[in-house]
Short mmCIF file of N, CA and C and ligand atoms in Angstrom, two decimals:
data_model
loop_
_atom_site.label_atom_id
_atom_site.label_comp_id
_atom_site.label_asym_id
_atom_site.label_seq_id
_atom_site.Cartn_x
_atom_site.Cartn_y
_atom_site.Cartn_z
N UNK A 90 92.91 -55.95 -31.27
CA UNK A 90 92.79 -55.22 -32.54
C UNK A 90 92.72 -53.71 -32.27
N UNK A 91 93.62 -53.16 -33.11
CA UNK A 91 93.32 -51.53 -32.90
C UNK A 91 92.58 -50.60 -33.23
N UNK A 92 91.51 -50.50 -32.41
CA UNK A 92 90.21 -49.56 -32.71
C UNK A 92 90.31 -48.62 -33.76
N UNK A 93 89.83 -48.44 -34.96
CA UNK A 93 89.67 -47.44 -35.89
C UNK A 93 89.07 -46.30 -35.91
N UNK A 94 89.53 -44.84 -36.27
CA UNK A 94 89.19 -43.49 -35.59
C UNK A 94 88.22 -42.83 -36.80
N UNK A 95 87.29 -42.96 -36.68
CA UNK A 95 86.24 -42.19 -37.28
C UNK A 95 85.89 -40.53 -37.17
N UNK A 96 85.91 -40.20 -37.91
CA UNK A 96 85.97 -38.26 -38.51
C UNK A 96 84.80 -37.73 -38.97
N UNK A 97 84.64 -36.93 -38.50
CA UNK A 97 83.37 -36.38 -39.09
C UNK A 97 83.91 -35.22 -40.45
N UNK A 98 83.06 -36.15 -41.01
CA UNK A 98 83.94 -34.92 -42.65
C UNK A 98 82.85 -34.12 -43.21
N UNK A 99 81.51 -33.92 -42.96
CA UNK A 99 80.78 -33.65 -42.96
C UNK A 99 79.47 -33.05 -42.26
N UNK A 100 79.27 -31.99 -41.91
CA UNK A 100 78.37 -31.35 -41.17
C UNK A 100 77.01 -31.00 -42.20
N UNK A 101 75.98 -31.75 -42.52
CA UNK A 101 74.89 -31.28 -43.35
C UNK A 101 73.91 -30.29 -42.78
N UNK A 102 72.71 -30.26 -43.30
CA UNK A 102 71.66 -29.69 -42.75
C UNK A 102 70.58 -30.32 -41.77
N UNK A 103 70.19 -29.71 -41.30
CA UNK A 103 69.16 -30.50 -40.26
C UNK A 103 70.13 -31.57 -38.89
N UNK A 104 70.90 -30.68 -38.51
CA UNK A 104 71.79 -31.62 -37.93
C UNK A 104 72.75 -33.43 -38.36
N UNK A 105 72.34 -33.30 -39.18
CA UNK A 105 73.13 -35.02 -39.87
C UNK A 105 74.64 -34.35 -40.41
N UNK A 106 75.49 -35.59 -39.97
CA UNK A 106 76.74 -35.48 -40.11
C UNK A 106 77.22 -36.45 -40.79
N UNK A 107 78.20 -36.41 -41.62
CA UNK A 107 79.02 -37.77 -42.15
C UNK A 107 80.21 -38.34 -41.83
N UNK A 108 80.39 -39.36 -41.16
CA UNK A 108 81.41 -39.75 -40.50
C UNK A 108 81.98 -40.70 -41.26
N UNK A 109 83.43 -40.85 -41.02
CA UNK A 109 84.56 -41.80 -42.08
C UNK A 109 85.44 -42.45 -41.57
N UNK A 110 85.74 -43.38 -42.03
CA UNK A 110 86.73 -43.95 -41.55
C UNK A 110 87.84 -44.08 -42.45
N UNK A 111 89.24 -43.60 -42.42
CA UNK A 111 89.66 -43.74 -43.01
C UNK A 111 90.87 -44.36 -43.11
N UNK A 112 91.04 -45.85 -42.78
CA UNK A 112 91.40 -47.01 -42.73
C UNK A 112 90.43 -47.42 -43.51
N UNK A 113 89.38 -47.61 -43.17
CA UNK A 113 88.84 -48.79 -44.13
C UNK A 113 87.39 -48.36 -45.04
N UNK A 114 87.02 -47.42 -45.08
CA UNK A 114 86.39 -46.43 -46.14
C UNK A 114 84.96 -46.30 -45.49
N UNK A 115 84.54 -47.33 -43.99
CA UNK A 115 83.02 -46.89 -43.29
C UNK A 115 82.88 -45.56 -43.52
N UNK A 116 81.67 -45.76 -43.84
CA UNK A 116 81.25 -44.05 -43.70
C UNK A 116 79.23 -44.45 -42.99
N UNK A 117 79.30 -42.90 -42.36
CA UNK A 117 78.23 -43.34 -41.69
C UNK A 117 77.32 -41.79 -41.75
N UNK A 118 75.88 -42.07 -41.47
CA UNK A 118 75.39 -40.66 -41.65
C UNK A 118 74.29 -40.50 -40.63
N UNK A 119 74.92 -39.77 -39.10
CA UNK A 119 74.36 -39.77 -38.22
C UNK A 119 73.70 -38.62 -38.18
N UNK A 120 72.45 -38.67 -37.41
CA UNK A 120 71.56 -37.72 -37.56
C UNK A 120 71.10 -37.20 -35.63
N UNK A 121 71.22 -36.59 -35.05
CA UNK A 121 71.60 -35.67 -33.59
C UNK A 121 69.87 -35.71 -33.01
N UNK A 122 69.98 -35.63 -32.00
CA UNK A 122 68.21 -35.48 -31.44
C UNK A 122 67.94 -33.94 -32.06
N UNK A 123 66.38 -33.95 -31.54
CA UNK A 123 65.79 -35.19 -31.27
C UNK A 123 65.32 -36.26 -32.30
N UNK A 124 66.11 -36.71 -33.44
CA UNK A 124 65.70 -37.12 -34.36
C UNK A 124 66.81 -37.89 -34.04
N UNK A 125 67.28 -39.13 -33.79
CA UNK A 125 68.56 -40.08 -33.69
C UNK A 125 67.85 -41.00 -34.88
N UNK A 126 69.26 -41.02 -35.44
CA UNK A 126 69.11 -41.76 -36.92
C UNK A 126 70.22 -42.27 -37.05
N UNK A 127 70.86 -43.23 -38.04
CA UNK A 127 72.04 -43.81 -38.18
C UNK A 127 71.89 -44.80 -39.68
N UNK A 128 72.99 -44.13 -40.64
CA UNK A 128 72.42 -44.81 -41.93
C UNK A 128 74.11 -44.90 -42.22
N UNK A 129 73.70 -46.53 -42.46
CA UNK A 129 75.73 -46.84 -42.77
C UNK A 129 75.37 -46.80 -44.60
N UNK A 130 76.35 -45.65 -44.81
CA UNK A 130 76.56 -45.38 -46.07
C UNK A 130 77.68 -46.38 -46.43
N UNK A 131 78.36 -46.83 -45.93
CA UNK A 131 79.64 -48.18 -46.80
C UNK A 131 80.27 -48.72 -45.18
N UNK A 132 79.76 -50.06 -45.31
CA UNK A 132 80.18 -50.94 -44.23
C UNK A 132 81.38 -50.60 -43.75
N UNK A 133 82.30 -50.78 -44.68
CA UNK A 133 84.09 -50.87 -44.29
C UNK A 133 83.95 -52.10 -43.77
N UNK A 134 85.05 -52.38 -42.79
CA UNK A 134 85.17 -53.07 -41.91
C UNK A 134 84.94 -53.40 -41.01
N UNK A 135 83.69 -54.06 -40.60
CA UNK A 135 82.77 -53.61 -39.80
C UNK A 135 82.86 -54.60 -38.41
N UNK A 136 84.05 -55.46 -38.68
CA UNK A 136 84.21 -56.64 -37.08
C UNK A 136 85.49 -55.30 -36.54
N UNK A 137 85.91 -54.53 -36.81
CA UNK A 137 86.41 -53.53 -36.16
C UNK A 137 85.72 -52.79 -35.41
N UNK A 138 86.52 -51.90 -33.99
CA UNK A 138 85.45 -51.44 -33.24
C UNK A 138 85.79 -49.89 -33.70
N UNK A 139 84.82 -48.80 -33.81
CA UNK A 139 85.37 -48.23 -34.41
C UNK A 139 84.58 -46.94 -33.07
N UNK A 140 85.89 -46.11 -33.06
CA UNK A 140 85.33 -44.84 -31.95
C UNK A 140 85.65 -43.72 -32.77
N UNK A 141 85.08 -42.31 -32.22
CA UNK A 141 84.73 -41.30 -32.64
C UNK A 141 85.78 -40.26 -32.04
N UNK A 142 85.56 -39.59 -33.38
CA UNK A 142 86.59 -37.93 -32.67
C UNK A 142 86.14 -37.04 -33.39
N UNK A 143 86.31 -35.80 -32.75
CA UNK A 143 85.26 -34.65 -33.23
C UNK A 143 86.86 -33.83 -32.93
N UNK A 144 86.70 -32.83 -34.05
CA UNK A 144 87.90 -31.90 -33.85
C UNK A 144 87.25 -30.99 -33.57
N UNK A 145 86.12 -29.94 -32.98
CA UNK A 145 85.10 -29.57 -32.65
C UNK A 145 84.75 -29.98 -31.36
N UNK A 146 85.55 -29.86 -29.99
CA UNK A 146 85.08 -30.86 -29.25
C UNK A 146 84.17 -30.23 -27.77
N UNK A 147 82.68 -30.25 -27.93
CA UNK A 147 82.06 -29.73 -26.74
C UNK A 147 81.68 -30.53 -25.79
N UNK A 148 80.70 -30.20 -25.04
CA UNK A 148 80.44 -31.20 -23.98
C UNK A 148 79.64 -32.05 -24.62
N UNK A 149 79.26 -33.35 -24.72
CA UNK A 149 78.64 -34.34 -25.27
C UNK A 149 77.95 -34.89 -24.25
N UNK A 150 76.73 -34.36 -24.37
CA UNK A 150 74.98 -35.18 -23.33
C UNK A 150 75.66 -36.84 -23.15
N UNK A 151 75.39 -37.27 -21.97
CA UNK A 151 75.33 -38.60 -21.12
C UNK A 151 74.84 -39.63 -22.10
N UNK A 152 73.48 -38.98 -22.73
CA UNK A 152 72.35 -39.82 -23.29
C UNK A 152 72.86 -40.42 -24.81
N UNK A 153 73.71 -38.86 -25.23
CA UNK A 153 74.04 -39.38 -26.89
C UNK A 153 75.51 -40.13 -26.50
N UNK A 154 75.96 -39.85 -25.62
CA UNK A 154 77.36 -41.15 -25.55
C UNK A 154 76.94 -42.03 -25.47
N UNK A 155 75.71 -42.35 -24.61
CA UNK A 155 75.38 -44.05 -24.65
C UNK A 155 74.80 -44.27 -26.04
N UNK A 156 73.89 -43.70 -26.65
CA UNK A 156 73.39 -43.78 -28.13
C UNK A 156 74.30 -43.85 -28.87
N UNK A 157 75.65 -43.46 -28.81
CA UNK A 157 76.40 -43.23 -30.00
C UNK A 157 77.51 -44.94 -29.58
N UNK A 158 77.62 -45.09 -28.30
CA UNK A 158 77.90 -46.68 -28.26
C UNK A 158 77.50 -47.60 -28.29
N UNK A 159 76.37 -47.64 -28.64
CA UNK A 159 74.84 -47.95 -29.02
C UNK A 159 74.86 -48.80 -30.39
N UNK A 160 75.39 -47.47 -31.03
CA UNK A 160 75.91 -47.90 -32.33
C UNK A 160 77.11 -47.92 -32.95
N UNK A 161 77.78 -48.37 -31.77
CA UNK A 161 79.10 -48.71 -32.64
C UNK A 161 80.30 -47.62 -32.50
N UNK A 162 79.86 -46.72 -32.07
CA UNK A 162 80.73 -46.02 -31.96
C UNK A 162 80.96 -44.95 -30.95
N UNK A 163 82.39 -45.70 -30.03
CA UNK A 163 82.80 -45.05 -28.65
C UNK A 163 83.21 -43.65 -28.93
N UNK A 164 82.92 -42.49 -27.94
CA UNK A 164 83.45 -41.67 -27.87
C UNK A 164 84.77 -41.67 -27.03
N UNK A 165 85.86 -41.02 -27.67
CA UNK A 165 87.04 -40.31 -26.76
C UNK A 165 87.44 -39.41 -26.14
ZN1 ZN B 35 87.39 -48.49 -40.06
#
């Protein structure tokens, strides 16, 4: 099955971001240390594996790649 690419369409306050999928309408509202949070705003399709892309792209800590595959979602 072909992994679905999740976007961050959203940069809020306090570090939380909103991520989308847009294939199948997941949306997700991750929140960055030291406060790691993760609130699925609309399932989508959720037996899909779904990885991450940042058009914004810096170095990404060891710790939040494993946290962020953690939950579902691989970085590229
Ligand atoms: Zn999806």
């Amino acid at each position: 099955m072909v992994p679905h690419e999740m976007m961050v369409v959203k940069s809020g306050e306090a570090g939380a971001e909103e991520w989308n999928c847009p294939s199948c309408g997941r949306r997700l509202l991750l929140r960055w240390p030291p406060r790691f949070e993760r609130t699925v705003l609309h399932p989508g399709d959720d037996r899909v594996m779904h990885v991450g892309a940042r058009t914004s792209v810096g170095d990404v800590p060891e710790q939040e790649l494993r946290w962020l595959s953690a939950n579902g979602i691989l970085w590229t």
